[in-house]
XYZ file of C-alpha atoms in Angstrom:
562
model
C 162.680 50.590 115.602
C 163.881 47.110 117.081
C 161.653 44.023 117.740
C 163.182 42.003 120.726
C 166.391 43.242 120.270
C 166.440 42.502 116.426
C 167.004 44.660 113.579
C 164.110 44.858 110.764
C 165.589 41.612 108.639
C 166.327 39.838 111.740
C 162.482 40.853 113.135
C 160.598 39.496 109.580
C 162.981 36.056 110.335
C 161.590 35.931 113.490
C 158.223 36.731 113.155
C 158.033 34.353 109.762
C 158.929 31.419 112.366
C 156.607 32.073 114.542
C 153.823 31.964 112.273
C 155.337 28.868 110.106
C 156.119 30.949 107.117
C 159.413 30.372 105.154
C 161.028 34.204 104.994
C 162.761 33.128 101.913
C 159.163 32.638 100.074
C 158.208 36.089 101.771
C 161.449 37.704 100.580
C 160.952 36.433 97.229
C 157.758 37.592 96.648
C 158.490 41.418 97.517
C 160.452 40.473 94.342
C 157.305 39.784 92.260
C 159.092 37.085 90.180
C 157.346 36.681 87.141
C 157.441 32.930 86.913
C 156.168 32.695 90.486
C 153.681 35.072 89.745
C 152.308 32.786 86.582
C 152.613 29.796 88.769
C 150.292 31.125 91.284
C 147.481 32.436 89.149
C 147.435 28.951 87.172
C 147.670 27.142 90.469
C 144.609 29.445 91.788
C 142.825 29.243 88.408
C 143.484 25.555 87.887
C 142.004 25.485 91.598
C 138.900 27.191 90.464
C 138.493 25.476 87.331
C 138.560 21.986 89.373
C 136.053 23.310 92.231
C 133.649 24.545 89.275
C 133.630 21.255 87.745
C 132.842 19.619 90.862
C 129.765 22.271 91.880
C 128.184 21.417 88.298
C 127.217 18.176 89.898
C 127.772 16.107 86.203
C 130.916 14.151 87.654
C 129.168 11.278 89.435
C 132.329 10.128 91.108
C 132.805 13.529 93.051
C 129.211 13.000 94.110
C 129.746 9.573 95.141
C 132.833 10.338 97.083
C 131.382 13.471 99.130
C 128.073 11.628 99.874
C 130.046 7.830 101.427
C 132.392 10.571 103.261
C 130.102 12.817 104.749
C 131.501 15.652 103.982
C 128.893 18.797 103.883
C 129.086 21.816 101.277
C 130.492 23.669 103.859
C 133.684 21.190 104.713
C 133.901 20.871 100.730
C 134.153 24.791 99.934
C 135.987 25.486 102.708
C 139.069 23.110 101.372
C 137.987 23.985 97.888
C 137.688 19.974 96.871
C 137.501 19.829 93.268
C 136.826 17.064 90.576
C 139.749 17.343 87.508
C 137.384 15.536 84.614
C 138.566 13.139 81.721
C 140.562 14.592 78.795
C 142.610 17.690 78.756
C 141.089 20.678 79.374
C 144.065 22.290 80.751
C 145.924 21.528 78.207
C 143.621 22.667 75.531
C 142.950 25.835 77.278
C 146.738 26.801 76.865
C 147.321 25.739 73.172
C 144.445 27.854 72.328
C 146.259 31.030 73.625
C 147.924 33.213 71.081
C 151.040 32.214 69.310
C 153.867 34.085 70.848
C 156.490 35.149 74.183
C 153.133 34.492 76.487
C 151.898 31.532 75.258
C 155.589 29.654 75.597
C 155.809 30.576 78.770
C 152.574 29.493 79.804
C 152.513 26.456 78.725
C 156.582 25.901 80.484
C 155.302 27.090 83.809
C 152.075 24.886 83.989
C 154.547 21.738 83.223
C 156.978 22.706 85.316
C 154.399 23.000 88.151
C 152.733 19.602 87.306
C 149.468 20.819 85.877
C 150.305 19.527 82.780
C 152.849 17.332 81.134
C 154.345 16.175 77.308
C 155.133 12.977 76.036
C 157.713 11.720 74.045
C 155.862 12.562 70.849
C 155.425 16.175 72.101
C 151.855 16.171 72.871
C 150.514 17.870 76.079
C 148.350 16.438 78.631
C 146.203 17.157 81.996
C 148.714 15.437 84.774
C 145.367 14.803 86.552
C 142.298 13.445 85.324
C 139.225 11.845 86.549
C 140.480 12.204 90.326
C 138.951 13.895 93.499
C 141.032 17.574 93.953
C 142.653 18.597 97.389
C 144.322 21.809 96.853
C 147.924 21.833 99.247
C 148.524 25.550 100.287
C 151.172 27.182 101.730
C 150.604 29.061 105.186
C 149.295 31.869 103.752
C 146.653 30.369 102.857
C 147.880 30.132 98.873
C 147.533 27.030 96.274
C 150.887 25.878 95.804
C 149.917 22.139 94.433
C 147.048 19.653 94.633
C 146.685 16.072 96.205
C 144.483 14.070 93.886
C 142.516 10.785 95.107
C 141.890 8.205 92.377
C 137.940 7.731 91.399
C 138.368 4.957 88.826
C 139.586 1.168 90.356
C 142.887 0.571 87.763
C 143.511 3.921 88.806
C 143.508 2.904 92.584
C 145.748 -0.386 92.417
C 148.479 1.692 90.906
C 148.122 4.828 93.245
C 145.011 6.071 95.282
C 146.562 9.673 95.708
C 149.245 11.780 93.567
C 150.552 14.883 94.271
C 152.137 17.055 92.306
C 155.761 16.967 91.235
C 158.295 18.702 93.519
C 158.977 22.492 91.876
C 159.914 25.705 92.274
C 156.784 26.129 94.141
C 156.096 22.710 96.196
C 158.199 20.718 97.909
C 156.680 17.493 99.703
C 158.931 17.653 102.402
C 158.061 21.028 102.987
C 154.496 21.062 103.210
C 152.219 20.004 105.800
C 148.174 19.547 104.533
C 145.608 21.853 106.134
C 148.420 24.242 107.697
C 146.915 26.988 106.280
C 144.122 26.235 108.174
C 145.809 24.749 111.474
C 148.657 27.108 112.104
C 146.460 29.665 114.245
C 144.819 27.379 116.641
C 148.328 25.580 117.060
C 149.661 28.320 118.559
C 146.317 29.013 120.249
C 145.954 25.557 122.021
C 149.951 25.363 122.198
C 149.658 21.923 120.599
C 149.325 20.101 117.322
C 147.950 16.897 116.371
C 149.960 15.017 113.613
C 147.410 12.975 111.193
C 148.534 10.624 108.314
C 146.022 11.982 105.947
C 144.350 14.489 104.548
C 141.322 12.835 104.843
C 141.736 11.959 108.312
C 142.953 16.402 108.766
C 140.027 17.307 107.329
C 137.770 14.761 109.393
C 139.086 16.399 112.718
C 138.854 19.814 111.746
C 135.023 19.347 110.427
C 134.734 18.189 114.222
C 136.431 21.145 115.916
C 139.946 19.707 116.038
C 141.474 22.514 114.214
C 145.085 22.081 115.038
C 145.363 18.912 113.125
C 147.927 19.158 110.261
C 148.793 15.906 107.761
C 152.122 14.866 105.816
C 151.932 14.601 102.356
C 152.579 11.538 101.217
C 155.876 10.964 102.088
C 157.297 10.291 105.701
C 157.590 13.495 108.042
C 160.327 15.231 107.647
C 162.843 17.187 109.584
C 161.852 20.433 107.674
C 157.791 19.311 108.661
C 159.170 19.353 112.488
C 160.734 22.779 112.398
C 158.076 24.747 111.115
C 155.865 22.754 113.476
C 158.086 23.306 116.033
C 157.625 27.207 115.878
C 154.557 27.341 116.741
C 154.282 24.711 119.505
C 156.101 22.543 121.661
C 153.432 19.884 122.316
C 152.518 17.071 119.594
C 150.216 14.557 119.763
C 150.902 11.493 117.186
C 147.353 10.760 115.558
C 148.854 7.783 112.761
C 147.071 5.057 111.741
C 147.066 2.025 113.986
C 149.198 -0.572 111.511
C 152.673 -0.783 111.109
C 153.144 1.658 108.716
C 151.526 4.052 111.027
C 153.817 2.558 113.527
C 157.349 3.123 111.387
C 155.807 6.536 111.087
C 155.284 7.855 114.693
C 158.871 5.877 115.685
C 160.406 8.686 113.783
C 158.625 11.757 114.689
C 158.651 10.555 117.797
C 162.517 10.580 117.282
C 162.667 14.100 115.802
C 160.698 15.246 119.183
C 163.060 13.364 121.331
C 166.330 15.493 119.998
C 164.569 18.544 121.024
C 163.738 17.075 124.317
C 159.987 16.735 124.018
C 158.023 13.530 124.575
C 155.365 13.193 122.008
C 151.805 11.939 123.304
C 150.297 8.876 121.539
C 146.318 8.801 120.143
C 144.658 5.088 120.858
C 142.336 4.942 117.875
C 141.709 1.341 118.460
C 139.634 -0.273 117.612
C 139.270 1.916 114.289
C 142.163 2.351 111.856
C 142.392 6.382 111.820
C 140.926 9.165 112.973
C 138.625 9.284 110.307
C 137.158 6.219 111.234
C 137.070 6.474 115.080
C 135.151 10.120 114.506
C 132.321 8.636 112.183
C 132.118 5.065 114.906
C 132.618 6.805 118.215
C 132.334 10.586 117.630
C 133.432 14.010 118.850
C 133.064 13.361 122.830
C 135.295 10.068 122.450
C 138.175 11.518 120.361
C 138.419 14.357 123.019
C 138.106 11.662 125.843
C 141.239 10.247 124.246
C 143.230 13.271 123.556
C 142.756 14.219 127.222
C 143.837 10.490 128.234
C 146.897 10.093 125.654
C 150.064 8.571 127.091
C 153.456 9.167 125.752
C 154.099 7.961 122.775
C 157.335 6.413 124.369
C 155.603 4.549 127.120
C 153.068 2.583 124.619
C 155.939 1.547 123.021
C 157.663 0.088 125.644
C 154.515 -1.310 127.363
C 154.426 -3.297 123.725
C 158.272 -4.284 124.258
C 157.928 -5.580 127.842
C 156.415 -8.412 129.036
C 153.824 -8.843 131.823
C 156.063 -11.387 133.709
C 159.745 -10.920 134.132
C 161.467 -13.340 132.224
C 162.383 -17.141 133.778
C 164.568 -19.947 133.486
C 168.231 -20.573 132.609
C 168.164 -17.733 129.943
C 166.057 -15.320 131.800
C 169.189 -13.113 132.442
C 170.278 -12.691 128.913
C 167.007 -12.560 127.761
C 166.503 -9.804 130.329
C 169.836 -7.670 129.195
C 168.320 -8.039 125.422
C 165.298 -6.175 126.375
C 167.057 -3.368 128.040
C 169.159 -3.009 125.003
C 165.946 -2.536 123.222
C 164.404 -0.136 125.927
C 168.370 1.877 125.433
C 167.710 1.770 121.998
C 164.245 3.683 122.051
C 165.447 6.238 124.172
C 169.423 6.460 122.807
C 167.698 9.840 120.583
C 166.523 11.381 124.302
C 170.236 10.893 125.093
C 171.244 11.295 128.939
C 168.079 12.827 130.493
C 165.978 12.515 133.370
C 162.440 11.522 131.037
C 165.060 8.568 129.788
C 166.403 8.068 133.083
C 162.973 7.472 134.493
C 161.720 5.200 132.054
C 164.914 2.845 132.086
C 165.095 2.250 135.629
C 161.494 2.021 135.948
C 162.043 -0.976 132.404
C 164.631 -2.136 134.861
C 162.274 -2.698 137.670
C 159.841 -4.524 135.597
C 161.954 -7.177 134.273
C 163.085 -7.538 138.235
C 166.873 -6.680 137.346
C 168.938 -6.863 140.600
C 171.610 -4.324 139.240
C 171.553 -0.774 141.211
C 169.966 2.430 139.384
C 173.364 3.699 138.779
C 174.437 0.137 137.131
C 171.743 0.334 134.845
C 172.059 4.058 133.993
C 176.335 3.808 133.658
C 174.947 0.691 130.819
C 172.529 3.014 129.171
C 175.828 5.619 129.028
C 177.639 3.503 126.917
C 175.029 1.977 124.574
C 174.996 6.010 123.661
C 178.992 6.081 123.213
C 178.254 3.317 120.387
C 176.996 5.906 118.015
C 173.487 6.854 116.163
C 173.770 3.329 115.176
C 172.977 1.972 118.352
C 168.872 2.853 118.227
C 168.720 1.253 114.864
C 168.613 -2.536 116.670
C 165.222 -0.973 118.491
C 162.233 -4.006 117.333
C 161.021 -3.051 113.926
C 157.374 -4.389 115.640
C 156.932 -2.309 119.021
C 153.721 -3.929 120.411
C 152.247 0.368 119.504
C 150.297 -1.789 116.626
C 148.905 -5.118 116.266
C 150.903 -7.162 113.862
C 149.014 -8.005 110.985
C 148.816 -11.622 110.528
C 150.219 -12.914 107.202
C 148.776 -14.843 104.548
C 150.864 -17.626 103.315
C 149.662 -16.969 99.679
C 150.440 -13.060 99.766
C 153.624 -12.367 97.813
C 156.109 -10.850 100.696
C 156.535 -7.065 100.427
C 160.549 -7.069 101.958
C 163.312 -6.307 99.653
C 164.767 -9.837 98.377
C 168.049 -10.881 99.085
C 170.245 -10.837 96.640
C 170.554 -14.183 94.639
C 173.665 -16.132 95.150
C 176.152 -16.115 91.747
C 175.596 -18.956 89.386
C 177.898 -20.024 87.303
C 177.667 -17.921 84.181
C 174.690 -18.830 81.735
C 173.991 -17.365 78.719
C 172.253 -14.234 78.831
C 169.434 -12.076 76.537
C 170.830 -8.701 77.591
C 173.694 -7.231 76.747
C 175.590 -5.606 80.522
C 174.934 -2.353 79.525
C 171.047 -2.904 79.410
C 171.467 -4.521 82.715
C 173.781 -1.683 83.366
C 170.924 0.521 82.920
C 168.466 -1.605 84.998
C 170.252 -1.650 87.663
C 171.057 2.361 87.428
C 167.365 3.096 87.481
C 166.055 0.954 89.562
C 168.823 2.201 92.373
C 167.934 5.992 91.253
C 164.756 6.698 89.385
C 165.249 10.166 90.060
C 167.137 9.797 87.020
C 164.238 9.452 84.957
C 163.504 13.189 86.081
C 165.986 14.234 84.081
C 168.015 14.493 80.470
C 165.887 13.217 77.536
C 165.550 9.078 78.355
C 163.690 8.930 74.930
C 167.085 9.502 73.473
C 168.701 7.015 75.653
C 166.403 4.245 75.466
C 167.051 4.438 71.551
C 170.528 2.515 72.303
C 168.496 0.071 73.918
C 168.394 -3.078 71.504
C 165.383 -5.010 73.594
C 162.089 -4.092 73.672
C 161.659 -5.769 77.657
C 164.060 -3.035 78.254
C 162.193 0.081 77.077
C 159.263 -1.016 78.277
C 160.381 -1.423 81.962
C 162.299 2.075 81.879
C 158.932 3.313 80.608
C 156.849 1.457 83.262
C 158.972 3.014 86.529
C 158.524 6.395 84.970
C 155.052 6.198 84.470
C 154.531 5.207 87.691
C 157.202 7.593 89.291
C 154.432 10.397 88.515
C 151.726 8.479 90.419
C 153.584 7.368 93.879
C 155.521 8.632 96.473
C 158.591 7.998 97.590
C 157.248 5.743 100.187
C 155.745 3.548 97.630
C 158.264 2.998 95.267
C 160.131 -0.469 96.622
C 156.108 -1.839 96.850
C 155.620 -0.814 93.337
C 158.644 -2.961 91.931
C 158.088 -5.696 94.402
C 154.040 -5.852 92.652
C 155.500 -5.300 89.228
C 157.992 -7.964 89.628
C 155.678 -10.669 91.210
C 152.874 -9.506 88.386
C 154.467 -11.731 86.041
C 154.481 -9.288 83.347
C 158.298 -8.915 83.323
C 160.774 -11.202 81.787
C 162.775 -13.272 84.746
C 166.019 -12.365 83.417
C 165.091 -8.531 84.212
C 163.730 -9.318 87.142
C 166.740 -10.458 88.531
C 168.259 -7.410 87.603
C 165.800 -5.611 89.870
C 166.113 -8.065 92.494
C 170.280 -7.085 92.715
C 168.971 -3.435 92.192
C 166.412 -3.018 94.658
C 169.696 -4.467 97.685
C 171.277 -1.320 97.006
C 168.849 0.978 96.502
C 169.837 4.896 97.770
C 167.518 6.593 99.268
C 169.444 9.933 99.035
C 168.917 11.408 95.625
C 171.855 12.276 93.935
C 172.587 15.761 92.974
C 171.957 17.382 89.693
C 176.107 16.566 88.626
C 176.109 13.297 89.847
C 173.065 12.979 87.730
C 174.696 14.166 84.756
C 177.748 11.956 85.122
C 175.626 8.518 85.467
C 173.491 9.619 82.675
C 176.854 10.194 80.412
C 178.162 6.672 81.835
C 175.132 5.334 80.823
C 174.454 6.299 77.606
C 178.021 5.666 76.693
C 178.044 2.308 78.091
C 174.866 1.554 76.045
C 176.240 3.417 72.733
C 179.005 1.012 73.023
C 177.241 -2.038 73.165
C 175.217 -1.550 70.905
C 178.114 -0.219 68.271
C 180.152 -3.963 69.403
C 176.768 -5.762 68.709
C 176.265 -4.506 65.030
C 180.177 -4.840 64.727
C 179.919 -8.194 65.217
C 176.936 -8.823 63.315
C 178.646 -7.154 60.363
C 181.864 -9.306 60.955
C 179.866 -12.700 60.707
C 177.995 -11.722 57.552
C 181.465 -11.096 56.040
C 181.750 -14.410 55.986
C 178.612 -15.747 54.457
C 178.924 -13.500 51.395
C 181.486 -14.121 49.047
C 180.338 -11.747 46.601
C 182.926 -9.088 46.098
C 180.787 -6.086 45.991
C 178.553 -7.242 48.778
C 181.900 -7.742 51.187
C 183.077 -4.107 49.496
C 179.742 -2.319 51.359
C 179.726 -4.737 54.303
C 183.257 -3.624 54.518
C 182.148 0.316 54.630
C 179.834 -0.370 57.042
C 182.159 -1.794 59.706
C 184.457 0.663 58.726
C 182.293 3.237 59.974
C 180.970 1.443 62.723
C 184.407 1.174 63.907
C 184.867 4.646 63.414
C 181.606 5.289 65.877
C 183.790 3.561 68.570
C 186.782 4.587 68.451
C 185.016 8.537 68.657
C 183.472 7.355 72.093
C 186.825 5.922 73.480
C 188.443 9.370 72.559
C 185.304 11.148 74.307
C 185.563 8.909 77.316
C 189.538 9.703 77.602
C-alpha cells in the first residue's frame, strides 16, 4: 500500500511532519530503549510527584503564585503545574532503592536528565527546589523536561526560570512550550501565534487562543521554524514589546522571510505581553488585534522611516542611508515582488527621484554583497519603544577590550588567566571532564571560586543570559579587578557556537597541561630560592630531592605534550 506515492518509511516521514513529530523519536521508540524508557517514567513520575505536592495546598508560594495569576484548577491540571519543595526528595527517594544493577542506573538516568545532580563531594541533590513546575512535553503529549519559575527573591535575581539540562531526551532548541497542546488547532486555523513565554502560552490558550506555542528560553531556532512550518504557513509574532522582544521577532521574522512568508506583527501596546494585554483589555481586544495585525516587516519600517522626507544639504545621503537600511531588512526576502513592493513604496516616501528600476537594480546589488549585508539593518527598529537609560545603571554591552599597558606585575600566573579566558569564551566546557580535578592546579583561591561561580550559574540561565550574568557579576564588586579584566578580554571573543565534544577534549588537555606546568615552575622556583637560605647540608640534601622530582614532573609533561 502507498501513501501519496511513498513507500511505508517514506509515508511515517511524511506523516511525522505533518503532525510536528520528529520520526527519529518515533523510530526509536518502536525500539523500546531501556534508558529512554527509565527516562520517561521518572520524567512522568517526577511530574506527578511535583503536581501532588502542589494539590496538598502546604506550599504557600504555589498558592500565592496561582491566586496573583489567575490561573483556575482547570488551567493548572490541564498543564499539570507543580510545586518541587525544599530539600531532596528525589534524591532520597532513589538512594533508598535497593543496592544493585537497578538502583545505578536509576540514579545515572535521573542525572543525566536533570532531575537530580552530584557535587564534587559526591552527594546527590534535587536540581529543582522551592520553584513553580511547568512540565515541557514533546508532541505527543509526553514529559520530556520541566521549566521551573523561581518562588524565593535571591532565587529570582540570579534566574526567574530554569529548564532542564539539554539530554538525550530534551533539547531547547528543539522544543516549543504548549505544542502538545497547540499542534492540532495550528493546523486547524492554518496559523500559529509565536509567544515569548510560557506564561504568556498558557494565558492565550486559557482564553481560547489555542494555537499559541512559546520558545524555551533560548532564541527561536531554525529547528523551532521547521516543525512549525509543517503544520502551517501563517505566523503571527506575539513577543514582548521591548527590545529584547524586538531582537527576537527580527529573526523569526528572518527565518519566515527565506521561505517566502511575511510574518504578521501583534501590537500589545500599551501592555508588555500577551499576558498582560489579556488580564487589562481582554479576549474581544486580543482578537480585535489579531484580525488587524500588519506585517511584521511594515512596523518595522514604519519605525525606520520618517514622517517627512529628509531636507537640507545632506538630505540625499541621508536619504540613500535609509534605503540601505530598508535593503537590509528585506536582503533575507531576496529578489521578490513582497520586497519589491515595499522598497519602491520606502522609495516614494523619502521622495527619491530615481526610477523604480534604479532603485530595484540598487537593491540587486546590496544582495550580491553577501549575508553580511542585512547585518548593518538598525539594531533599534522603531517595532519597540527604546527604553530610556539611567545614567547610574551599569551598561549591559560587552566592553571593549582595554588597551595594552605596559606590563605590571601580576597576581596570576598566565595559565590561570589562561583558564579564565578559556571559560569565559566556552563555558560549555564546564559540562564536561572532571573541573574538580582541574581546578586543583589552580594555586588562587579568586580562581576556583570564579570557575565555580559560572558553573553554578550555567545550571540556572540560558544561553541568552549568560553575557548579562558576567556583566552583573563583574560590576557586583565581588571579583578581584585583575580577573575581571580577564573577563573583560574574554567576553570580546566570546563563541557562540559550542565546540564539539573533540575540540572539547583538546582545550581541556591544553588546559590542564598549561596549568600543571605552572604550577610545577612555581614550586620549582620556590624550592630553588629556599636553596639558598639554608645552608644546612641535610636540609639542601631533601630540598635537593624535592626539585629533583619536581623537575622530573616537567620534563614527563614536555614528553606528553611532544
Amino acid at each position: 500500500m502507498e501513501f501519496k506515492h511513498l513507500n511505508y518509511i517514506e509515508a511515517l516521514k511524511d506523516i511525522c511532519s505533518q503532525i510536528g513529530v520528529r520520526f527519529e523519536d518515533y523510530d526509536t521508540e518502536k525500539k523500546k530503549d531501556p534508558k529512554r524508557e527509565k527516562a520517561r517514567e521518572l520524567l512522568q513520575r517526577a511530574c506527578d510527584y511535583y503536581r501532588k505536592q502542589a494539590l496538598s495546598g502546604k506550599h504557600q508560594p504555589y498558592l500565592d503564585f496561582a491566586k496573583k495569576r489567575e490561573l483556575p484548577e482547570e488551567t493548572l491540571e490541564r498543564y499539570k503545574i507543580g510545586f518541587s519543595p525544599a530539600g531532596n526528595p528525589l534524591s532520597a527517594y532513589f538512594l533508598q532503592l535497593p543496592d544493585g544493577p537497578e538502583k545505578s542506573f536509576t540514579l545515572n538516568v535521573a542525572q543525566e536528565i536533570g532531575l537530580i545532580g552530584k557535587n564534587d563531594r559526591g552527594d546527590y541533590y534535587d536540581f529543582f527546589r522551592e520553584r513553580i513546575m511547568f512540565p515541557v512535553c514533546d508532541a505527543g503529549g509526553m514529559v520530556i523536561a520541566f521549566s521551573a519559575r523561581a518562588t524565593r527573591p535571591e532565587d529570582e535575581k540570579r534566574a526567574k526560570y530554569i529548564n532542564s539540562k539539554n539530554s538525550f531526551m530534551f533539547n531547547k532548541s528543539q522544543a516549543l512550550f504548549g505544542m502538545n497542546l497547540a499542534k492540532s488547532q495550528i493546523r486547524a486555523k492554518d496559523a500559529v501565534i509565536i509567544l515569548e513565554g510560557q506564561m504568556d502560552q498558557i494565558m492565550m490558550n486559557r482564553h481560547g487562543f489555542e494555537n499559541g506555542v512559546a520558545a524555551l528560553g533560548t532564541a527561536f531556532t531554525e529547528e523551532n521554524f521547521r516543525m512549525l512550518l509543517n503544520l502551517s504557513r501563517n505566523f503571527y509574532l506575539a513577543m514582548d514589546m521591548d527590545r529584547a522582544g524586538q531582537k527576537a521577532a527580527m529573526a523569526i521574522n528572518e527565518l519566515c522571510f527565506k521561505e517566502k512568508i511575511v510574518p504578521k506583527c501583534l501590537d500589545l501596546s500599551p501592555q508588555k505581553d500577551a499576558d498582560e494585554f489579556l488580564k487589562a483589555q481582554g479576549k474581544l481586544q486580543m482578537v480585535e488585534r489579531i484580525d488587524k495585525a500588519r506585517p511584521f516587516i511594515d512596523v518595522v519600517i514604519d519605525g525606520l522611516l520618517p514622517k517627512e522626507a529628509p531636507q537640507g544639504p545632506s538630505a540625499i545621503d541621508q536619504k540613500i542611508t535609509l534605503m540601505d537600511k530598508v535593503y537590509a531588512l528585506l536582503a533575507p526576502l531576496g529578489d521578490d515582488i513582497r520586497s519589491e513592493e515595499r522598497i519602491k513604496d520606502a522609495a516614494k516616501r523619502l521622495q527619491l527621484s530615481s526610477d523604480g528600476e534604479t532603485i530595484m537594480e540598487g537593491f540587486r546589488r546590496f544582495l550580491k554583497k553577501g549575508p553580511e549585508a542585512r547585518h548593518q539593518a538598525p539594531a533599534n527598529t522603531g517595532f519597540a519603544p527604546r527604553p530610556a537609560q539611567s545614567p547610574q545603571a551599569p551598561s549591559k554591552t560587552v566592553p571593549k577590550a582595554p588597551e595594552k599597558k605596559p606590563q605590571t606585575e601580576t597576581k596570576y600566573s598566565k595559565a590561570e588567566k589562561g583558564l579564565i579566558e578559556e571559560i569565559t569564551k566556552h563555558p560549555e566546557l564546564l559540562s564536561k571532564g572532571n573541573i574538580g580535578a582541574l581546578l586543583d592546579f589552580v594555586e588562587h583561591d579568586e580562581v576556583k571560586v570564579y570557575v565555580s561561580r559560572v558553573k553554578e550559574f550555567l545550571l540556572e540561565i540560558d544561553d541568552s543570559g549568560y553575557k548579562d550574568f558576567l556583566l552583573d557579576f563583574l560590576v557586583s564588586g565581588k571579583v578581584d579587578e585583575e580577573i575581571a579584566q580577564a573577563v573583560r578580554m574574554a567576553l570580546v571573543k566570546h563563541e557562540t557556537t559550542e565546540l564539539n565534544d573533540k575540540m572539547l577534549e583538546k582545550h581541556l588537555a591544553g588546559i590542564s597541561e598549561r596549568l600543571q606546568h605552572s604550577r610545577l615552575k612555581t614550586k620549582e622556583e620556590e624550592l630553588m630560592a629556599k636553596m639558598k637560605t639554608h645552608k644546612d647540608d641535610a636540609e639542601q640534601d631533601a630540598i635537593l630531592t624535592e626539585l629533583t622530582s619536581v623537575r622530573k614532573e616537567i620534563n614527563n609533561l614536555k614528553s606528553q605534550k611532544k
